[in-house]
PDB file of C-alpha atoms in Angstrom:
ATOM      1  CA  UNK A   1     -25.184  29.635  18.980  1.00 87.00           C
ATOM      2  CA  UNK A   2     -22.652  27.521  17.600  1.00 94.00           C
ATOM      3  CA  UNK A   3     -22.852  24.986  14.245  1.00 97.00           C
ATOM      4  CA  UNK A   4     -20.089  22.913  13.006  1.00 97.00           C
ATOM      5  CA  UNK A   5     -20.568  20.850   9.590  1.00 98.00           C
ATOM      6  CA  UNK A   6     -19.169  20.593   6.170  1.00 98.00           C
ATOM      7  CA  UNK A   7     -21.069  23.434   4.140  1.00 98.00           C
ATOM      8  CA  UNK A   8     -23.007  26.466   5.464  1.00 98.00           C
ATOM      9  CA  UNK A   9     -25.024  27.843   1.835  1.00 98.00           C
ATOM     10  CA  UNK A  10     -25.305  32.172   1.904  1.00 97.00           C
ATOM     11  CA  UNK A  11     -28.703  31.788   0.406  1.00 95.00           C
ATOM     12  CA  UNK A  12     -31.998  30.285   0.372  1.00 95.00           C
ATOM     13  CA  UNK A  13     -33.861  30.422  -2.743  1.00 95.00           C
ATOM     14  CA  UNK A  14     -34.245  28.168  -5.635  1.00 96.00           C
ATOM     15  CA  UNK A  15     -30.609  27.634  -5.821  1.00 97.00           C
ATOM     16  CA  UNK A  16     -29.075  27.215  -2.411  1.00 97.00           C
ATOM     17  CA  UNK A  17     -32.534  25.229  -1.039  1.00 98.00           C
ATOM     18  CA  UNK A  18     -31.223  22.808  -3.659  1.00 98.00           C
ATOM     19  CA  UNK A  19     -27.393  23.175  -3.353  1.00 98.00           C
ATOM     20  CA  UNK A  20     -28.760  21.521   0.423  1.00 98.00           C
ATOM     21  CA  UNK A  21     -30.795  18.866  -1.148  1.00 98.00           C
ATOM     22  CA  UNK A  22     -27.303  17.557  -3.653  1.00 97.00           C
ATOM     23  CA  UNK A  23     -25.160  18.466  -0.896  1.00 97.00           C
ATOM     24  CA  UNK A  24     -27.194  15.537   0.971  1.00 97.00           C
ATOM     25  CA  UNK A  25     -26.844  13.665  -1.914  1.00 96.00           C
ATOM     26  CA  UNK A  26     -23.479  13.891  -1.459  1.00 96.00           C
ATOM     27  CA  UNK A  27     -23.030  13.293   1.700  1.00 96.00           C
ATOM     28  CA  UNK A  28     -22.156  16.451   3.467  1.00 98.00           C
ATOM     29  CA  UNK A  29     -23.503  18.144   6.445  1.00 98.00           C
ATOM     30  CA  UNK A  30     -25.651  21.460   5.309  1.00 98.00           C
ATOM     31  CA  UNK A  31     -27.055  24.788   6.957  1.00 98.00           C
ATOM     32  CA  UNK A  32     -28.792  27.694   5.428  1.00 98.00           C
ATOM     33  CA  UNK A  33     -28.926  31.078   6.861  1.00 97.00           C
ATOM     34  CA  UNK A  34     -30.980  33.836   4.715  1.00 93.00           C
ATOM     35  CA  UNK A  35     -31.792  36.770   6.480  1.00 89.00           C
ATOM     36  CA  UNK A  36     -35.859  36.684   5.422  1.00 84.00           C
ATOM     37  CA  UNK A  37     -37.385  34.773   7.682  1.00 84.00           C
ATOM     38  CA  UNK A  38     -38.798  32.256   5.181  1.00 87.00           C
ATOM     39  CA  UNK A  39     -37.150  29.963   2.843  1.00 92.00           C
ATOM     40  CA  UNK A  40     -37.867  30.575  -0.845  1.00 91.00           C
ATOM     41  CA  UNK A  41     -36.060  34.392  -1.617  1.00 87.00           C
ATOM     42  CA  UNK A  42     -36.811  36.340  -3.787  1.00 82.00           C
ATOM     43  CA  UNK A  43     -39.696  34.496  -5.076  1.00 85.00           C
ATOM     44  CA  UNK A  44     -40.701  33.984  -1.467  1.00 80.00           C
ATOM     45  CA  UNK A  45     -40.109  37.614  -0.314  1.00 76.00           C
ATOM     46  CA  UNK A  46     -41.492  39.435  -4.151  1.00 74.00           C
ATOM     47  CA  UNK A  47     -43.930  36.720  -6.274  1.00 74.00           C
ATOM     48  CA  UNK A  48     -45.348  33.641  -4.655  1.00 78.00           C
ATOM     49  CA  UNK A  49     -48.253  33.563  -6.665  1.00 74.00           C
ATOM     50  CA  UNK A  50     -46.778  34.005  -9.703  1.00 78.00           C
ATOM     51  CA  UNK A  51     -46.898  31.337 -12.471  1.00 83.00           C
ATOM     52  CA  UNK A  52     -43.062  30.462 -13.584  1.00 88.00           C
ATOM     53  CA  UNK A  53     -42.530  28.911 -17.020  1.00 88.00           C
ATOM     54  CA  UNK A  54     -39.047  28.325 -17.468  1.00 88.00           C
ATOM     55  CA  UNK A  55     -38.561  25.546 -14.645  1.00 92.00           C
ATOM     56  CA  UNK A  56     -37.409  22.508 -16.316  1.00 91.00           C
ATOM     57  CA  UNK A  57     -39.566  19.743 -16.255  1.00 91.00           C
ATOM     58  CA  UNK A  58     -42.688  22.626 -15.110  1.00 91.00           C
ATOM     59  CA  UNK A  59     -44.812  23.691 -17.995  1.00 94.00           C
ATOM     60  CA  UNK A  60     -46.020  26.204 -15.204  1.00 92.00           C
ATOM     61  CA  UNK A  61     -45.283  26.399 -11.766  1.00 93.00           C
ATOM     62  CA  UNK A  62     -46.456  28.910  -9.409  1.00 88.00           C
ATOM     63  CA  UNK A  63     -43.827  30.353  -7.308  1.00 88.00           C
ATOM     64  CA  UNK A  64     -44.851  29.361  -3.587  1.00 88.00           C
ATOM     65  CA  UNK A  65     -45.343  25.570  -5.781  1.00 94.00           C
ATOM     66  CA  UNK A  66     -41.719  25.817  -6.181  1.00 95.00           C
ATOM     67  CA  UNK A  67     -40.098  26.451  -3.435  1.00 95.00           C
ATOM     68  CA  UNK A  68     -41.962  24.587  -1.026  1.00 95.00           C
ATOM     69  CA  UNK A  69     -41.209  20.826  -3.648  1.00 97.00           C
ATOM     70  CA  UNK A  70     -37.551  22.494  -3.668  1.00 97.00           C
ATOM     71  CA  UNK A  71     -37.897  22.381   0.490  1.00 97.00           C
ATOM     72  CA  UNK A  72     -39.202  19.052   0.580  1.00 97.00           C
ATOM     73  CA  UNK A  73     -36.550  17.952  -2.098  1.00 97.00           C
ATOM     74  CA  UNK A  74     -33.443  19.364   0.653  1.00 97.00           C
ATOM     75  CA  UNK A  75     -35.337  18.325   4.106  1.00 97.00           C
ATOM     76  CA  UNK A  76     -34.566  14.722   3.075  1.00 95.00           C
ATOM     77  CA  UNK A  77     -31.215  15.414   4.378  1.00 96.00           C
ATOM     78  CA  UNK A  78     -32.469  17.262   7.361  1.00 97.00           C
ATOM     79  CA  UNK A  79     -30.987  20.419   6.732  1.00 97.00           C
ATOM     80  CA  UNK A  80     -30.413  22.806   9.823  1.00 98.00           C
ATOM     81  CA  UNK A  81     -32.002  26.444   8.369  1.00 97.00           C
ATOM     82  CA  UNK A  82     -31.282  29.355   9.660  1.00 97.00           C
ATOM     83  CA  UNK A  83     -33.577  32.698   8.793  1.00 93.00           C
ATOM     84  CA  UNK A  84     -34.014  35.371   9.727  1.00 89.00           C
ATOM     85  CA  UNK A  85     -30.772  35.723  10.661  1.00 93.00           C
ATOM     86  CA  UNK A  86     -27.824  37.806   8.234  1.00 93.00           C
ATOM     87  CA  UNK A  87     -24.061  36.307   7.257  1.00 96.00           C
ATOM     88  CA  UNK A  88     -22.132  39.187   8.425  1.00 96.00           C
ATOM     89  CA  UNK A  89     -18.286  38.055   8.861  1.00 97.00           C
ATOM     90  CA  UNK A  90     -15.951  35.105   7.098  1.00 97.00           C
ATOM     91  CA  UNK A  91     -12.573  34.229   8.233  1.00 97.00           C
ATOM     92  CA  UNK A  92     -10.467  31.534   8.482  1.00 95.00           C
ATOM     93  CA  UNK A  93      -9.787  29.875  12.062  1.00 94.00           C
ATOM     94  CA  UNK A  94      -7.458  26.330  11.887  1.00 91.00           C
ATOM     95  CA  UNK A  95      -7.949  25.218   8.004  1.00 89.00           C
ATOM     96  CA  UNK A  96     -12.402  26.481   8.664  1.00 96.00           C
ATOM     97  CA  UNK A  97     -14.208  28.993   8.045  1.00 98.00           C
ATOM     98  CA  UNK A  98     -15.858  30.638  10.485  1.00 97.00           C
ATOM     99  CA  UNK A  99     -19.234  32.756   9.678  1.00 98.00           C
ATOM    100  CA  UNK A 100     -20.302  34.493  12.099  1.00 97.00           C
ATOM    101  CA  UNK A 101     -24.355  35.598  12.159  1.00 97.00           C
ATOM    102  CA  UNK A 102     -25.711  39.374  13.161  1.00 94.00           C
ATOM    103  CA  UNK A 103     -26.898  37.811  15.945  1.00 95.00           C
ATOM    104  CA  UNK A 104     -24.231  36.942  17.751  1.00 96.00           C
ATOM    105  CA  UNK A 105     -24.019  33.460  16.183  1.00 96.00           C
ATOM    106  CA  UNK A 106     -20.999  31.750  14.406  1.00 97.00           C
ATOM    107  CA  UNK A 107     -20.834  28.442  12.067  1.00 98.00           C
ATOM    108  CA  UNK A 108     -18.004  26.271  10.875  1.00 98.00           C
ATOM    109  CA  UNK A 109     -18.162  25.087   8.062  1.00 98.00           C
ATOM    110  CA  UNK A 110     -15.414  23.043   5.721  1.00 98.00           C
ATOM    111  CA  UNK A 111     -17.100  25.374   2.759  1.00 98.00           C
ATOM    112  CA  UNK A 112     -19.226  28.691   2.412  1.00 98.00           C
ATOM    113  CA  UNK A 113     -21.500  28.531  -1.054  1.00 98.00           C
ATOM    114  CA  UNK A 114     -22.896  31.583  -1.534  1.00 98.00           C
ATOM    115  CA  UNK A 115     -26.312  32.055  -3.735  1.00 97.00           C
ATOM    116  CA  UNK A 116     -27.051  34.959  -2.591  1.00 93.00           C
ATOM    117  CA  UNK A 117     -29.810  36.020  -5.885  1.00 90.00           C
ATOM    118  CA  UNK A 118     -29.513  39.153  -6.304  1.00 80.00           C
ATOM    119  CA  UNK A 119     -28.514  39.968  -2.111  1.00 77.00           C
ATOM    120  CA  UNK A 120     -29.970  42.178  -0.486  1.00 74.00           C
ATOM    121  CA  UNK A 121     -33.083  44.144  -1.886  1.00 71.00           C
ATOM    122  CA  UNK A 122     -35.771  46.893  -0.313  1.00 78.00           C
ATOM    123  CA  UNK A 123     -37.667  47.660  -2.257  1.00 83.00           C
ATOM    124  CA  UNK A 124     -38.548  51.634  -3.423  1.00 87.00           C
ATOM    125  CA  UNK A 125     -40.488  53.866  -1.382  1.00 90.00           C
ATOM    126  CA  UNK A 126     -44.300  55.230  -3.091  1.00 93.00           C
ATOM    127  CA  UNK A 127     -43.233  59.152  -1.841  1.00 91.00           C
ATOM    128  CA  UNK A 128     -46.742  59.582  -1.946  1.00 90.00           C
ATOM    129  CA  UNK A 129     -47.207  56.687   0.645  1.00 88.00           C
ATOM    130  CA  UNK A 130     -45.386  57.723   3.774  1.00 89.00           C
ATOM    131  CA  UNK A 131     -46.764  56.891   6.619  1.00 89.00           C
ATOM    132  CA  UNK A 132     -49.005  53.922   4.741  1.00 92.00           C
ATOM    133  CA  UNK A 133     -47.416  51.232   4.715  1.00 88.00           C
ATOM    134  CA  UNK A 134     -48.875  47.754   5.591  1.00 83.00           C
ATOM    135  CA  UNK A 135     -51.386  50.232   6.251  1.00 89.00           C
ATOM    136  CA  UNK A 136     -53.243  49.819   2.690  1.00 93.00           C
ATOM    137  CA  UNK A 137     -49.868  50.446   0.582  1.00 94.00           C
ATOM    138  CA  UNK A 138     -47.625  47.480  -0.109  1.00 91.00           C
ATOM    139  CA  UNK A 139     -44.938  46.536  -2.117  1.00 87.00           C
ATOM    140  CA  UNK A 140     -45.484  42.758  -2.717  1.00 82.00           C
ATOM    141  CA  UNK A 141     -48.124  40.114  -2.444  1.00 84.00           C
ATOM    142  CA  UNK A 142     -47.402  37.345  -0.382  1.00 76.00           C
ATOM    143  CA  UNK A 143     -51.628  36.075  -0.345  1.00 83.00           C
ATOM    144  CA  UNK A 144     -53.982  36.690  -3.412  1.00 87.00           C
ATOM    145  CA  UNK A 145     -57.518  35.877  -1.923  1.00 91.00           C
ATOM    146  CA  UNK A 146     -56.120  38.489   1.159  1.00 92.00           C
ATOM    147  CA  UNK A 147     -57.386  41.054  -1.993  1.00 95.00           C
ATOM    148  CA  UNK A 148     -60.069  39.873  -2.762  1.00 96.00           C
ATOM    149  CA  UNK A 149     -63.070  42.354  -3.372  1.00 97.00           C
ATOM    150  CA  UNK A 150     -60.919  45.031  -3.389  1.00 97.00           C
ATOM    151  CA  UNK A 151     -60.282  47.555  -5.264  1.00 97.00           C
ATOM    152  CA  UNK A 152     -56.460  48.066  -6.146  1.00 98.00           C
ATOM    153  CA  UNK A 153     -54.304  50.195  -7.677  1.00 97.00           C
ATOM    154  CA  UNK A 154     -51.643  49.142  -8.964  1.00 97.00           C
ATOM    155  CA  UNK A 155     -48.374  51.615  -9.361  1.00 97.00           C
ATOM    156  CA  UNK A 156     -45.292  51.254 -12.024  1.00 95.00           C
ATOM    157  CA  UNK A 157     -44.658  50.021 -15.620  1.00 94.00           C
ATOM    158  CA  UNK A 158     -42.453  47.517 -15.417  1.00 90.00           C
ATOM    159  CA  UNK A 159     -43.232  43.317 -15.137  1.00 87.00           C
ATOM    160  CA  UNK A 160     -43.819  43.410 -11.965  1.00 85.00           C
ATOM    161  CA  UNK A 161     -46.662  45.488 -12.257  1.00 92.00           C
ATOM    162  CA  UNK A 162     -47.649  44.155 -14.624  1.00 92.00           C
ATOM    163  CA  UNK A 163     -47.698  40.626 -13.422  1.00 88.00           C
ATOM    164  CA  UNK A 164     -49.537  42.150  -9.978  1.00 90.00           C
ATOM    165  CA  UNK A 165     -52.293  43.377 -11.827  1.00 94.00           C
ATOM    166  CA  UNK A 166     -52.795  39.711 -14.045  1.00 92.00           C
ATOM    167  CA  UNK A 167     -52.699  38.134 -10.757  1.00 89.00           C
ATOM    168  CA  UNK A 168     -55.486  40.548  -8.871  1.00 94.00           C
ATOM    169  CA  UNK A 169     -57.727  40.614 -11.677  1.00 95.00           C
ATOM    170  CA  UNK A 170     -59.756  37.652 -11.099  1.00 95.00           C
ATOM    171  CA  UNK A 171     -60.084  38.329  -7.896  1.00 95.00           C
ATOM    172  CA  UNK A 172     -60.375  42.395  -6.842  1.00 97.00           C
ATOM    173  CA  UNK A 173     -63.126  44.308  -7.404  1.00 97.00           C
ATOM    174  CA  UNK A 174     -60.870  46.821  -9.548  1.00 97.00           C
ATOM    175  CA  UNK A 175     -57.614  47.073 -10.593  1.00 97.00           C
ATOM    176  CA  UNK A 176     -56.034  50.497 -12.365  1.00 97.00           C
ATOM    177  CA  UNK A 177     -52.269  50.261 -13.525  1.00 97.00           C
ATOM    178  CA  UNK A 178     -50.846  53.533 -12.485  1.00 97.00           C
ATOM    179  CA  UNK A 179     -47.380  54.867 -14.606  1.00 97.00           C
ATOM    180  CA  UNK A 180     -45.940  58.409 -14.161  1.00 95.00           C
ATOM    181  CA  UNK A 181     -44.844  57.470 -18.365  1.00 94.00           C
ATOM    182  CA  UNK A 182     -46.878  56.628 -21.446  1.00 94.00           C
ATOM    183  CA  UNK A 183     -44.322  53.382 -22.503  1.00 95.00           C
ATOM    184  CA  UNK A 184     -43.323  50.892 -20.187  1.00 96.00           C
ATOM    185  CA  UNK A 185     -40.708  48.698 -19.815  1.00 92.00           C
ATOM    186  CA  UNK A 186     -42.714  45.660 -18.524  1.00 89.00           C
ATOM    187  CA  UNK A 187     -42.251  42.407 -21.687  1.00 88.00           C
ATOM    188  CA  UNK A 188     -45.006  44.125 -24.287  1.00 93.00           C
ATOM    189  CA  UNK A 189     -46.936  40.420 -24.476  1.00 91.00           C
ATOM    190  CA  UNK A 190     -47.757  40.955 -21.072  1.00 90.00           C
ATOM    191  CA  UNK A 191     -48.561  44.695 -21.434  1.00 95.00           C
ATOM    192  CA  UNK A 192     -51.266  43.425 -24.324  1.00 96.00           C
ATOM    193  CA  UNK A 193     -52.380  41.200 -21.740  1.00 94.00           C
ATOM    194  CA  UNK A 194     -53.863  43.595 -19.597  1.00 96.00           C
ATOM    195  CA  UNK A 195     -54.967  45.566 -22.016  1.00 96.00           C
ATOM    196  CA  UNK A 196     -57.336  42.753 -23.343  1.00 96.00           C
ATOM    197  CA  UNK A 197     -59.044  41.998 -19.950  1.00 94.00           C
ATOM    198  CA  UNK A 198     -59.924  46.056 -19.447  1.00 94.00           C
ATOM    199  CA  UNK A 199     -57.396  46.362 -16.930  1.00 96.00           C
ATOM    200  CA  UNK A 200     -57.712  50.806 -16.906  1.00 96.00           C
ATOM    201  CA  UNK A 201     -54.873  51.856 -17.302  1.00 97.00           C
ATOM    202  CA  UNK A 202     -54.002  55.253 -15.860  1.00 97.00           C
ATOM    203  CA  UNK A 203     -50.594  57.276 -17.861  1.00 96.00           C
ATOM    204  CA  UNK A 204     -48.302  60.205 -17.002  1.00 96.00           C
ATOM    205  CA  UNK A 205     -50.017  59.836 -13.721  1.00 96.00           C
ATOM    206  CA  UNK A 206     -48.496  60.489 -10.287  1.00 95.00           C
ATOM    207  CA  UNK A 207     -49.815  59.731  -7.019  1.00 96.00           C
ATOM    208  CA  UNK A 208     -50.262  62.710  -5.712  1.00 95.00           C
ATOM    209  CA  UNK A 209     -52.207  61.448  -2.709  1.00 95.00           C
ATOM    210  CA  UNK A 210     -53.849  58.880  -0.285  1.00 96.00           C
ATOM    211  CA  UNK A 211     -56.568  59.371   1.724  1.00 95.00           C
ATOM    212  CA  UNK A 212     -59.017  57.268   4.466  1.00 93.00           C
ATOM    213  CA  UNK A 213     -59.790  57.305   8.447  1.00 89.00           C
ATOM    214  CA  UNK A 214     -58.964  54.563   9.517  1.00 83.00           C
ATOM    215  CA  UNK A 215     -57.921  52.513   6.641  1.00 89.00           C
ATOM    216  CA  UNK A 216     -56.692  53.478   3.139  1.00 95.00           C
ATOM    217  CA  UNK A 217     -59.960  54.843   0.882  1.00 96.00           C
ATOM    218  CA  UNK A 218     -58.951  56.589  -2.115  1.00 96.00           C
ATOM    219  CA  UNK A 219     -55.676  57.576  -3.969  1.00 97.00           C
ATOM    220  CA  UNK A 220     -55.411  60.933  -6.077  1.00 96.00           C
ATOM    221  CA  UNK A 221     -54.112  61.003  -8.749  1.00 96.00           C
ATOM    222  CA  UNK A 222     -52.278  63.999 -10.449  1.00 95.00           C
ATOM    223  CA  UNK A 223     -52.568  63.841 -14.956  1.00 94.00           C
ATOM    224  CA  UNK A 224     -50.660  65.469 -17.661  1.00 90.00           C
ATOM    225  CA  UNK A 225     -52.205  68.922 -18.040  1.00 88.00           C
ATOM    226  CA  UNK A 226     -53.032  69.658 -14.163  1.00 91.00           C
ATOM    227  CA  UNK A 227     -56.161  67.224 -13.944  1.00 93.00           C
ATOM    228  CA  UNK A 228     -56.530  65.506 -11.433  1.00 95.00           C
ATOM    229  CA  UNK A 229     -58.107  61.780 -10.121  1.00 96.00           C
ATOM    230  CA  UNK A 230     -60.098  59.675  -7.309  1.00 96.00           C
ATOM    231  CA  UNK A 231     -59.437  56.090  -7.322  1.00 96.00           C
ATOM    232  CA  UNK A 232     -61.314  54.383  -4.954  1.00 96.00           C
ATOM    233  CA  UNK A 233     -58.597  51.634  -3.245  1.00 97.00           C
ATOM    234  CA  UNK A 234     -58.054  49.360  -0.717  1.00 97.00           C
ATOM    235  CA  UNK A 235     -55.253  48.066  -1.501  1.00 97.00           C
ATOM    236  CA  UNK A 236     -52.131  50.067  -3.575  1.00 97.00           C
ATOM    237  CA  UNK A 237     -48.721  47.977  -4.920  1.00 95.00           C
ATOM    238  CA  UNK A 238     -46.436  49.587  -5.348  1.00 94.00           C
ATOM    239  CA  UNK A 239     -44.318  47.941  -7.485  1.00 91.00           C
ATOM    240  CA  UNK A 240     -41.591  50.830  -8.497  1.00 90.00           C
ATOM    241  CA  UNK A 241     -38.579  48.521  -8.335  1.00 82.00           C
ATOM    242  CA  UNK A 242     -36.081  48.135  -5.877  1.00 80.00           C
ATOM    243  CA  UNK A 243     -32.542  48.338  -5.135  1.00 77.00           C
ATOM    244  CA  UNK A 244     -29.715  45.492  -4.340  1.00 75.00           C
ATOM    245  CA  UNK A 245     -26.508  44.771  -2.717  1.00 79.00           C
ATOM    246  CA  UNK A 246     -24.779  41.952  -1.097  1.00 86.00           C
ATOM    247  CA  UNK A 247     -24.198  44.008   1.733  1.00 88.00           C
ATOM    248  CA  UNK A 248     -21.729  42.228   4.490  1.00 93.00           C
ATOM    249  CA  UNK A 249     -20.759  39.847   1.646  1.00 94.00           C
ATOM    250  CA  UNK A 250     -19.068  42.498  -0.325  1.00 92.00           C
ATOM    251  CA  UNK A 251     -16.281  42.662   2.412  1.00 94.00           C
ATOM    252  CA  UNK A 252     -15.407  39.376   2.230  1.00 96.00           C
ATOM    253  CA  UNK A 253     -12.389  39.160   0.310  1.00 95.00           C
ATOM    254  CA  UNK A 254     -14.167  37.958  -3.544  1.00 96.00           C
ATOM    255  CA  UNK A 255     -13.467  39.293  -6.772  1.00 96.00           C
ATOM    256  CA  UNK A 256     -16.894  41.691  -7.611  1.00 95.00           C
ATOM    257  CA  UNK A 257     -18.481  42.529 -11.163  1.00 91.00           C
ATOM    258  CA  UNK A 258     -21.389  45.131 -10.338  1.00 84.00           C
ATOM    259  CA  UNK A 259     -22.837  43.337  -7.316  1.00 85.00           C
ATOM    260  CA  UNK A 260     -21.802  40.020  -8.605  1.00 94.00           C
ATOM    261  CA  UNK A 261     -19.163  37.477  -7.490  1.00 97.00           C
ATOM    262  CA  UNK A 262     -16.567  36.253 -10.407  1.00 98.00           C
ATOM    263  CA  UNK A 263     -16.375  31.988 -10.291  1.00 98.00           C
ATOM    264  CA  UNK A 264     -14.693  29.685 -12.414  1.00 98.00           C
ATOM    265  CA  UNK A 265     -15.421  26.703 -14.275  1.00 97.00           C
ATOM    266  CA  UNK A 266     -16.057  25.101 -10.742  1.00 98.00           C
ATOM    267  CA  UNK A 267     -17.832  28.236  -9.202  1.00 98.00           C
ATOM    268  CA  UNK A 268     -14.322  28.483  -6.973  1.00 98.00           C
ATOM    269  CA  UNK A 269     -15.020  32.226  -6.076  1.00 98.00           C
ATOM    270  CA  UNK A 270     -10.882  33.861  -5.844  1.00 97.00           C
ATOM    271  CA  UNK A 271     -10.886  32.843  -1.686  1.00 96.00           C
ATOM    272  CA  UNK A 272     -10.491  29.552  -0.934  1.00 96.00           C
ATOM    273  CA  UNK A 273     -12.551  27.380  -0.188  1.00 97.00           C
ATOM    274  CA  UNK A 274     -15.744  29.879  -1.139  1.00 98.00           C
ATOM    275  CA  UNK A 275     -17.994  29.048  -3.524  1.00 98.00           C
ATOM    276  CA  UNK A 276     -21.298  30.752  -5.458  1.00 98.00           C
ATOM    277  CA  UNK A 277     -23.523  29.699  -7.457  1.00 98.00           C
ATOM    278  CA  UNK A 278     -26.946  31.471  -9.188  1.00 96.00           C
ATOM    279  CA  UNK A 279     -27.830  35.029  -9.598  1.00 95.00           C
ATOM    280  CA  UNK A 280     -24.757  36.631  -7.542  1.00 96.00           C
ATOM    281  CA  UNK A 281     -22.111  34.059  -9.451  1.00 97.00           C
ATOM    282  CA  UNK A 282     -20.717  35.896 -12.727  1.00 97.00           C
ATOM    283  CA  UNK A 283     -18.682  34.438 -15.801  1.00 97.00           C
ATOM    284  CA  UNK A 284     -17.970  34.695 -19.277  1.00 96.00           C
ATOM    285  CA  UNK A 285     -21.670  33.938 -21.106  1.00 96.00           C
ATOM    286  CA  UNK A 286     -23.680  33.741 -17.902  1.00 96.00           C
ATOM    287  CA  UNK A 287     -27.219  33.325 -17.907  1.00 95.00           C
ATOM    288  CA  UNK A 288     -29.481  34.215 -15.030  1.00 93.00           C
ATOM    289  CA  UNK A 289     -31.804  31.808 -15.028  1.00 94.00           C
ATOM    290  CA  UNK A 290     -33.907  29.780 -12.029  1.00 94.00           C
ATOM    291  CA  UNK A 291     -32.584  26.635 -14.001  1.00 94.00           C
ATOM    292  CA  UNK A 292     -28.551  27.762 -14.307  1.00 97.00           C
ATOM    293  CA  UNK A 293     -28.635  28.132 -10.804  1.00 97.00           C
ATOM    294  CA  UNK A 294     -29.629  24.110 -10.106  1.00 97.00           C
ATOM    295  CA  UNK A 295     -26.577  23.666 -12.982  1.00 97.00           C
ATOM    296  CA  UNK A 296     -24.469  25.753 -10.774  1.00 98.00           C
ATOM    297  CA  UNK A 297     -24.776  24.571  -7.578  1.00 98.00           C
ATOM    298  CA  UNK A 298     -24.838  21.193  -8.943  1.00 97.00           C
ATOM    299  CA  UNK A 299     -21.108  22.368  -9.724  1.00 98.00           C
ATOM    300  CA  UNK A 300     -20.291  23.651  -6.994  1.00 98.00           C
ATOM    301  CA  UNK A 301     -21.457  20.912  -4.042  1.00 98.00           C
ATOM    302  CA  UNK A 302     -19.863  18.319  -6.204  1.00 97.00           C
ATOM    303  CA  UNK A 303     -16.086  20.270  -6.671  1.00 98.00           C
ATOM    304  CA  UNK A 304     -16.974  21.306  -3.160  1.00 98.00           C
ATOM    305  CA  UNK A 305     -17.354  17.184  -1.892  1.00 97.00           C
ATOM    306  CA  UNK A 306     -13.817  16.502  -3.761  1.00 97.00           C
ATOM    307  CA  UNK A 307     -12.347  19.288  -1.589  1.00 97.00           C
ATOM    308  CA  UNK A 308     -13.421  18.050   1.291  1.00 96.00           C
ATOM    309  CA  UNK A 309     -12.820  14.592   0.815  1.00 95.00           C
ATOM    310  CA  UNK A 310      -9.586  14.241  -2.207  1.00 94.00           C
ATOM    311  CA  UNK A 311     -10.403  10.522  -1.924  1.00 93.00           C
ATOM    312  CA  UNK A 312     -14.190  11.211  -3.776  1.00 91.00           C
ATOM    313  CA  UNK A 313     -15.531  11.212  -7.073  1.00 92.00           C
ATOM    314  CA  UNK A 314     -15.998  14.325  -8.627  1.00 92.00           C
ATOM    315  CA  UNK A 315     -18.786  12.472 -10.682  1.00 85.00           C
ATOM    316  CA  UNK A 316     -20.939  10.935  -7.758  1.00 84.00           C
ATOM    317  CA  UNK A 317     -22.953   8.712  -9.893  1.00 76.00           C
ATOM    318  CA  UNK A 318     -27.155   9.432 -11.511  1.00 75.00           C
ATOM    319  CA  UNK A 319     -29.165   9.316  -7.969  1.00 74.00           C
ATOM    320  CA  UNK A 320     -30.716   7.064 -10.172  1.00 69.00           C
ATOM    321  CA  UNK A 321     -28.699   4.879  -9.321  1.00 71.00           C
ATOM    322  CA  UNK A 322     -29.352   5.822  -5.383  1.00 66.00           C
ATOM    323  CA  UNK A 323     -30.661   3.198  -2.660  1.00 56.00           C
TER     324      UNK A 323
END
C-alpha cells in the first residue's frame, strides 16, 4: 500500500481526530495512522464508558460519545484511516516526508503531525492472573453491560480502579475493590463517592489466586496478618496502571523530554515539516488536557497549511463564515 496526502496524522485519538477535521477545513488531504484498531486512542482503549467533564461545551460527555462525535466531525472531509497499523520509520525524499508502516505500507506527505498521546501503552499485569487474561481478567471495560449481574473484583488504588468501581456498581451483582495499601492514589472525592455507595473496599490485601473450571469463579486474597479471604468473581478488572513509550517515534530525530516531543509556539518539532500536538507535545507551561490538545491541533494545522502553501493565510477565518 502506498498513499500520497498533504498531511499524515500519527495518532487517531481526540487531538488527531480534531486535527483531521481542521485539515479538511483547510482543504488539505489527510490520513490518520494508529496502531490501535479503532479511532479514539486512549479513550477508546481505556475508558470508553467514563464520563468526561472538562471538554468545552459538554457539562459531561461519555468517552465513547465524544469519540463518535469527533469521528463524525472529521468524516465531513473523508480522511483516510489506517488503523491497526504502526508508523515505524520517517525519512525525507525529494522534499516530501515518507512514513513507513510496520506492515510494509508507505505514506508520502507534505507534513506529519504527531498526536500520539502517551504513546504505546501496555497494562501492568496482575501477578496472580497468569493464564486468565480474557478468561475473566481484563484491564479495561469497553462494554459495561457485558458485566451485568456479575460479581466483579477491581484491583488497584488509582483513579481508574475507582472509576471502574463507580461505573460497574449500578449493574453488577457485587463490586469489591482490592488494594495492596491502606491509602489510595485516586482523587479523594471519587474515593468518598465509592465508599458512600457501599462498595466493599479491601485494603492491605493482594490477589493470591484465581480459580474456576471453564470460567473464573472466585478470587483468593491474602490479607494483612496472614489471613485469607475468598470472593466470588466472574470478572477481575486489573487496574494496575500501565507503562508507555513513544515506540518507533523515539528514533525519528526529534527532541524529547520524558516521552514527550518538544515543540515551539507553532507546534513545530526540531525536525522540518514535523509537528506535534496533544499530550505528546511538550513546551513550558504545558497543561495536558483534551481541551488543550484541540487548540494545539488547530495551531499546528494552520501553520502546516502555510508551510505547504506560502501564499495561504495563517488564520483562515471563522468556520461559521464558511459555506
